[in-house]
């Protein structure tokens, strides 16, 4: 098992996503964790936020292939700051 898979699994268990929740994955990258979240709680609203549109295109393709619906949003550094305040 890779280190990445280990920490993602541990984080997923800690979060314990539930149906009806809205979860923002800040710095979602290619969407692997967002997809895990959606699979764990299909009725949750998952939003992936990343500043790189090319990476978000990869994430969207991965989500389509996985058969899950996730909202992908492009965000720059000022959006990250607003979210964290």
Coordinates of C-alpha atoms in Angstrom, one line a residue:
X1 CA 0.0 0.0 0.0
X2 CA 1.4 3.4 -0.9
X3 CA 1.9 6.2 1.6
X4 CA -0.6 8.3 -0.3
X5 CA -3.3 5.6 -0.2
X6 CA -2.6 5.2 3.6
X7 CA -3.0 8.9 4.5
X8 CA -6.1 9.2 2.2
X9 CA -7.7 6.3 3.8
X10 CA -6.9 7.6 7.3
X11 CA -8.3 11.0 6.4
X12 CA -11.4 9.5 4.9
X13 CA -12.0 7.6 8.2
X14 CA -11.5 10.8 10.2
X15 CA -13.9 12.8 8.1
X16 CA -16.5 10.1 8.0
X17 CA -18.5 11.9 5.3
X18 CA -22.3 11.6 5.6
X19 CA -25.2 11.9 3.2
X20 CA -26.4 15.5 2.7
X21 CA -23.1 17.1 3.8
X22 CA -21.2 19.7 1.7
X23 CA -17.5 19.1 1.6
X24 CA -14.9 21.3 0.1
X25 CA -11.6 19.7 -1.0
X26 CA -9.2 22.6 -1.2
X27 CA -6.2 22.0 -3.4
X28 CA -8.0 18.9 -4.9
X29 CA -5.4 18.3 -7.6
X30 CA -6.5 15.5 -9.9
X31 CA -9.4 14.6 -7.7
X32 CA -8.5 11.3 -6.2
X33 CA -9.6 12.2 -2.6
X34 CA -12.7 14.0 -3.8
X35 CA -13.7 10.8 -5.7
X36 CA -13.1 8.8 -2.5
X37 CA -15.3 11.2 -0.6
X38 CA -18.1 10.9 -3.1
X39 CA -17.9 7.1 -3.2
X40 CA -18.1 7.0 0.6
X41 CA -21.1 9.3 0.7
X42 CA -22.9 9.4 -2.6
X43 CA -25.5 11.8 -1.3
X44 CA -22.9 14.4 -0.2
X45 CA -22.1 17.5 -2.2
X46 CA -18.4 17.4 -3.0
X47 CA -16.6 20.5 -4.4
X48 CA -13.1 20.2 -5.6
X49 CA -11.1 23.5 -5.6
X50 CA -7.8 24.0 -7.3
X51 CA -6.0 26.9 -9.1
X52 CA -4.9 24.8 -12.1
X53 CA -7.5 24.4 -14.8
X54 CA -5.5 21.6 -16.5
X55 CA -5.4 19.6 -13.3
X56 CA -9.2 20.2 -12.9
X57 CA -9.8 18.8 -16.4
X58 CA -8.0 15.6 -15.3
X59 CA -10.0 15.5 -12.2
X60 CA -13.3 15.9 -14.1
X61 CA -12.3 13.1 -16.5
X62 CA -11.4 10.8 -13.6
X63 CA -14.8 11.5 -11.9
X64 CA -16.7 10.8 -15.1
X65 CA -14.8 7.5 -15.5
X66 CA -15.6 6.7 -11.8
X67 CA -19.3 7.5 -12.4
X68 CA -19.5 10.2 -9.7
X69 CA -20.7 13.7 -9.9
X70 CA -18.4 16.3 -8.3
X71 CA -18.3 20.1 -8.7
X72 CA -15.0 21.3 -9.9
X73 CA -14.0 25.0 -9.3
X74 CA -11.0 26.9 -10.3
X75 CA -9.7 29.1 -7.5
X76 CA -6.7 31.3 -7.0
X77 CA -4.8 32.2 -3.9
X78 CA -7.2 35.0 -2.8
X79 CA -10.1 32.5 -2.8
X80 CA -8.1 30.1 -0.6
X81 CA -7.5 33.0 1.9
X82 CA -11.2 33.9 2.0
X83 CA -12.2 30.3 2.7
X84 CA -9.7 30.0 5.5
X85 CA -10.8 33.2 7.2

